[in-house]
């Protein structure tokens, strides 16, 4: 009985081992299939891999080229800075500090002188266009002249800067109220004021005062106060 029991137990164990082996094989097969299926979903195709590799190669080459260019710039700047530092050091050895200070002071003085000359030239240029009453030859023999600045549309009376338009000059006694106390009339003719001058000249003749006239440029400024 014992031998039979042992045989049965042995057979039972063999069966159990077979079942376990079958289950293990089945599970392994299922896991492998799942793994293959999962890998097939994630892995790209060959063409995509080639394109990606080519893209990475191009990007790498671009980065390398950019790095080389940047390094070249850095090397150039370092060389330039080094050269400038050597130049400065050489100048400092050749020129003592007091000489540099004297040169700077001299240059500043020259600059100040130039600025002063610039201001003076501007003032002189302005004065070239400013005329006072004794600058006109016709007024040199007069002690209290009346000036008529004949412009395109009016005659400006000095002193006082009163404007007489052509319509005013056409009146019979246009200058009657302005000649009191004056010993002469000087008519200044602007380039566009000949028509006004002609009308003013006819009225000025009737006053009996000494007359004179002179051409005046358009940009001239008049300072005719006594």
Short mmCIF file of C-alpha atoms in Angstrom, two decimals:
data_model
loop_
_atom_site.label_atom_id
_atom_site.label_comp_id
_atom_site.label_asym_id
_atom_site.label_seq_id
_atom_site.Cartn_x
_atom_site.Cartn_y
_atom_site.Cartn_z
CA UNK A 1 0.00 0.00 0.00
CA UNK A 2 2.79 2.28 0.77
CA UNK A 3 4.44 1.71 -2.60
CA UNK A 4 1.15 2.45 -4.39
CA UNK A 5 0.64 5.55 -2.33
CA UNK A 6 4.09 6.76 -3.22
CA UNK A 7 3.46 6.18 -6.90
CA UNK A 8 0.20 8.12 -6.74
CA UNK A 9 1.85 10.96 -4.93
CA UNK A 10 4.64 10.99 -7.48
CA UNK A 11 2.19 11.03 -10.37
CA UNK A 12 0.26 13.83 -8.70
CA UNK A 13 3.43 15.87 -8.32
CA UNK A 14 4.32 15.28 -11.96
CA UNK A 15 0.91 16.50 -12.99
CA UNK A 16 1.21 19.58 -10.83
CA UNK A 17 4.62 20.34 -12.26
CA UNK A 18 3.21 20.03 -15.78
CA UNK A 19 0.32 22.32 -14.98
CA UNK A 20 2.64 24.91 -13.47
CA UNK A 21 4.97 24.73 -16.45
CA UNK A 22 2.05 25.15 -18.85
CA UNK A 23 0.77 28.18 -16.93
CA UNK A 24 4.23 29.72 -16.85
CA UNK A 25 4.61 29.21 -20.60
CA UNK A 26 1.18 30.71 -21.23
CA UNK A 27 1.92 33.80 -19.11
CA UNK A 28 5.29 34.31 -20.76
CA UNK A 29 3.70 34.09 -24.19
CA UNK A 30 1.04 36.65 -23.25
CA UNK A 31 3.62 39.09 -21.80
CA UNK A 32 5.83 38.77 -24.87
CA UNK A 33 2.90 39.48 -27.16
CA UNK A 34 1.92 42.50 -25.09
CA UNK A 35 5.49 43.75 -25.12
CA UNK A 36 5.77 43.33 -28.89
CA UNK A 37 2.44 45.09 -29.41
CA UNK A 38 3.48 47.94 -27.13
CA UNK A 39 6.84 48.30 -28.86
CA UNK A 40 5.21 48.36 -32.27
CA UNK A 41 3.07 51.31 -31.19
CA UNK A 42 6.01 53.38 -29.92
CA UNK A 43 8.74 52.65 -32.45
CA UNK A 44 8.75 54.95 -35.51
CA UNK A 45 9.30 53.65 -39.01
CA UNK A 46 12.69 53.58 -40.70
CA UNK A 47 12.10 56.64 -42.86
CA UNK A 48 11.15 58.71 -39.83
CA UNK A 49 14.28 57.58 -38.02
CA UNK A 50 16.43 58.54 -41.00
CA UNK A 51 14.83 61.98 -41.18
CA UNK A 52 15.33 62.55 -37.48
CA UNK A 53 18.95 61.48 -37.69
CA UNK A 54 19.57 63.76 -40.63
CA UNK A 55 17.90 66.63 -38.78
CA UNK A 56 20.06 66.05 -35.73
CA UNK A 57 23.16 65.95 -37.91
CA UNK A 58 22.25 69.27 -39.55
CA UNK A 59 21.47 70.86 -36.18
CA UNK A 60 24.74 69.63 -34.75
CA UNK A 61 26.66 71.02 -37.71
CA UNK A 62 24.91 74.38 -37.37
CA UNK A 63 25.73 74.53 -33.68
CA UNK A 64 29.34 73.67 -34.42
CA UNK A 65 29.56 76.40 -37.06
CA UNK A 66 27.98 78.94 -34.73
CA UNK A 67 30.37 77.92 -32.00
CA UNK A 68 33.34 78.36 -34.34
CA UNK A 69 32.12 81.78 -35.47
CA UNK A 70 31.56 82.90 -31.89
CA UNK A 71 34.98 81.67 -30.86
CA UNK A 72 36.52 83.54 -33.78
CA UNK A 73 34.85 86.76 -32.61
CA UNK A 74 36.02 86.17 -29.06
CA UNK A 75 39.58 85.56 -30.25
CA UNK A 76 39.46 88.71 -32.40
CA UNK A 77 38.21 90.86 -29.52
CA UNK A 78 40.78 89.41 -27.17
CA UNK A 79 43.53 90.17 -29.65
CA UNK A 80 42.25 93.70 -30.18
CA UNK A 81 41.99 94.36 -26.45
CA UNK A 82 45.48 93.00 -25.94
CA UNK A 83 46.85 95.23 -28.70
CA UNK A 84 45.11 98.30 -27.26
CA UNK A 85 46.42 97.53 -23.80
CA UNK A 86 49.95 97.25 -25.17
CA UNK A 87 49.53 100.52 -27.04
CA UNK A 88 48.27 102.29 -23.92
CA UNK A 89 51.09 100.85 -21.85
CA UNK A 90 53.60 102.03 -24.44
CA UNK A 91 52.16 105.54 -24.47
CA UNK A 92 52.16 105.70 -20.71
CA UNK A 93 55.83 104.80 -20.69
CA UNK A 94 56.69 107.40 -23.30
CA UNK A 95 54.62 110.24 -21.85
CA UNK A 96 54.73 111.20 -18.18
CA UNK A 97 51.48 111.97 -16.42
CA UNK A 98 52.12 115.71 -16.27
CA UNK A 99 52.60 115.81 -20.05
CA UNK A 100 49.23 114.15 -20.60
CA UNK A 101 47.59 116.59 -18.21
CA UNK A 102 49.19 119.53 -20.03
CA UNK A 103 48.02 118.22 -23.40
CA UNK A 104 44.48 117.80 -22.13
CA UNK A 105 44.48 121.31 -20.68
CA UNK A 106 45.82 122.72 -23.95
CA UNK A 107 43.18 120.93 -25.99
CA UNK A 108 40.44 122.16 -23.69
CA UNK A 109 41.68 125.73 -24.06
CA UNK A 110 41.78 125.40 -27.84
CA UNK A 111 38.23 124.05 -27.77
CA UNK A 112 37.07 126.96 -25.62
CA UNK A 113 38.76 129.42 -27.99
CA UNK A 114 37.06 127.80 -30.98
CA UNK A 115 33.67 127.98 -29.28
CA UNK A 116 34.25 131.68 -28.55
CA UNK A 117 35.23 132.31 -32.16
CA UNK A 118 32.12 130.45 -33.29
CA UNK A 119 29.93 132.70 -31.16
CA UNK A 120 31.72 135.81 -32.42
CA UNK A 121 31.37 134.73 -36.05
CA UNK A 122 27.66 134.15 -35.55
CA UNK A 123 27.33 137.62 -34.05
CA UNK A 124 29.36 139.17 -36.86
CA UNK A 125 27.23 137.38 -39.43
CA UNK A 126 24.12 138.71 -37.73
CA UNK A 127 25.56 142.23 -37.60
CA UNK A 128 26.21 142.12 -41.35
CA UNK A 129 22.46 142.15 -41.89
CA UNK A 130 21.72 144.84 -39.31
CA UNK A 131 21.70 148.44 -40.53
CA UNK A 132 21.45 151.56 -38.41
CA UNK A 133 20.33 154.87 -39.75
CA UNK A 134 23.82 156.37 -40.09
CA UNK A 135 24.86 153.39 -42.28
CA UNK A 136 22.84 154.95 -45.12
CA UNK A 137 24.69 157.63 -47.06
CA UNK A 138 21.54 159.58 -47.72
CA UNK A 139 21.08 160.12 -43.99
CA UNK A 140 24.59 161.30 -43.13
CA UNK A 141 23.80 164.95 -43.86
CA UNK A 142 20.55 164.87 -41.88
CA UNK A 143 20.11 165.30 -38.14
CA UNK A 144 16.60 163.90 -37.77
CA UNK A 145 15.61 161.92 -40.87
CA UNK A 146 12.33 160.11 -41.49
CA UNK A 147 12.75 156.65 -43.02
CA UNK A 148 10.25 154.89 -45.26
CA UNK A 149 10.95 151.15 -45.65
CA UNK A 150 9.19 150.44 -48.93
CA UNK A 151 8.01 146.82 -49.00
CA UNK A 152 5.67 144.93 -51.31
CA UNK A 153 2.39 146.00 -49.71
CA UNK A 154 3.28 148.88 -47.41
CA UNK A 155 5.82 151.50 -46.40
CA UNK A 156 7.02 151.12 -42.80
CA UNK A 157 7.74 154.49 -41.19
CA UNK A 158 10.75 154.86 -38.85
CA UNK A 159 10.79 155.84 -36.09
CA UNK A 160 7.55 154.36 -34.83
CA UNK A 161 7.19 151.45 -37.31
CA UNK A 162 3.83 152.70 -38.52
CA UNK A 163 2.66 150.96 -41.71
CA UNK A 164 1.28 152.98 -44.63
CA UNK A 165 -0.42 150.75 -47.18
CA UNK A 166 -0.67 151.63 -50.86
CA UNK A 167 -4.23 152.75 -50.31
CA UNK A 168 -2.97 155.13 -47.59
CA UNK A 169 -0.17 156.47 -49.80
CA UNK A 170 -2.69 157.28 -52.51
CA UNK A 171 -4.35 159.76 -50.20
CA UNK A 172 -3.63 163.44 -50.88
CA UNK A 173 -1.70 164.24 -47.70
CA UNK A 174 -0.50 160.78 -46.71
CA UNK A 175 2.70 162.00 -45.00
CA UNK A 176 1.38 165.19 -43.43
CA UNK A 177 1.04 163.75 -39.93
CA UNK A 178 4.45 162.02 -39.96
CA UNK A 179 6.96 164.64 -41.14
CA UNK A 180 6.80 166.99 -38.17
CA UNK A 181 10.29 167.70 -36.73
CA UNK A 182 12.16 165.89 -39.49
CA UNK A 183 14.64 167.57 -41.82
CA UNK A 184 14.58 164.96 -44.57
CA UNK A 185 13.09 161.70 -45.86
CA UNK A 186 15.11 158.59 -46.76
CA UNK A 187 13.27 156.00 -48.82
CA UNK A 188 14.63 152.45 -48.52
CA UNK A 189 13.63 150.25 -51.45
CA UNK A 190 13.20 146.50 -50.93
CA UNK A 191 13.47 144.19 -53.97
CA UNK A 192 9.68 143.69 -54.03
CA UNK A 193 8.80 147.21 -52.95
CA UNK A 194 9.31 149.34 -56.07
CA UNK A 195 5.60 149.99 -56.55
CA UNK A 196 5.31 151.19 -52.96
CA UNK A 197 8.47 153.28 -53.42
CA UNK A 198 7.03 155.00 -56.50
CA UNK A 199 3.88 155.99 -54.61
CA UNK A 200 5.81 157.10 -51.50
CA UNK A 201 8.33 159.08 -53.57
CA UNK A 202 5.56 161.15 -55.19
CA UNK A 203 4.13 162.02 -51.78
CA UNK A 204 7.58 162.72 -50.29
CA UNK A 205 8.40 165.25 -53.02
CA UNK A 206 5.38 167.31 -52.03
CA UNK A 207 6.63 167.73 -48.45
CA UNK A 208 9.49 170.03 -49.48
CA UNK A 209 11.99 168.08 -47.33
CA UNK A 210 15.38 166.82 -48.49
CA UNK A 211 14.97 163.43 -50.19
CA UNK A 212 17.26 160.42 -50.51
CA UNK A 213 16.72 156.80 -51.45
CA UNK A 214 18.77 153.59 -51.26
CA UNK A 215 18.18 149.96 -52.20
CA UNK A 216 17.84 147.50 -49.30
CA UNK A 217 18.16 143.71 -49.46
CA UNK A 218 15.22 141.59 -48.35
CA UNK A 219 17.10 140.04 -45.40
CA UNK A 220 18.44 143.30 -43.98
CA UNK A 221 17.22 144.26 -40.54
CA UNK A 222 16.77 147.91 -39.70
CA UNK A 223 17.58 149.54 -36.39
CA UNK A 224 16.67 153.13 -37.04
CA UNK A 225 16.19 154.46 -33.52
CA UNK A 226 18.14 157.65 -32.79
#
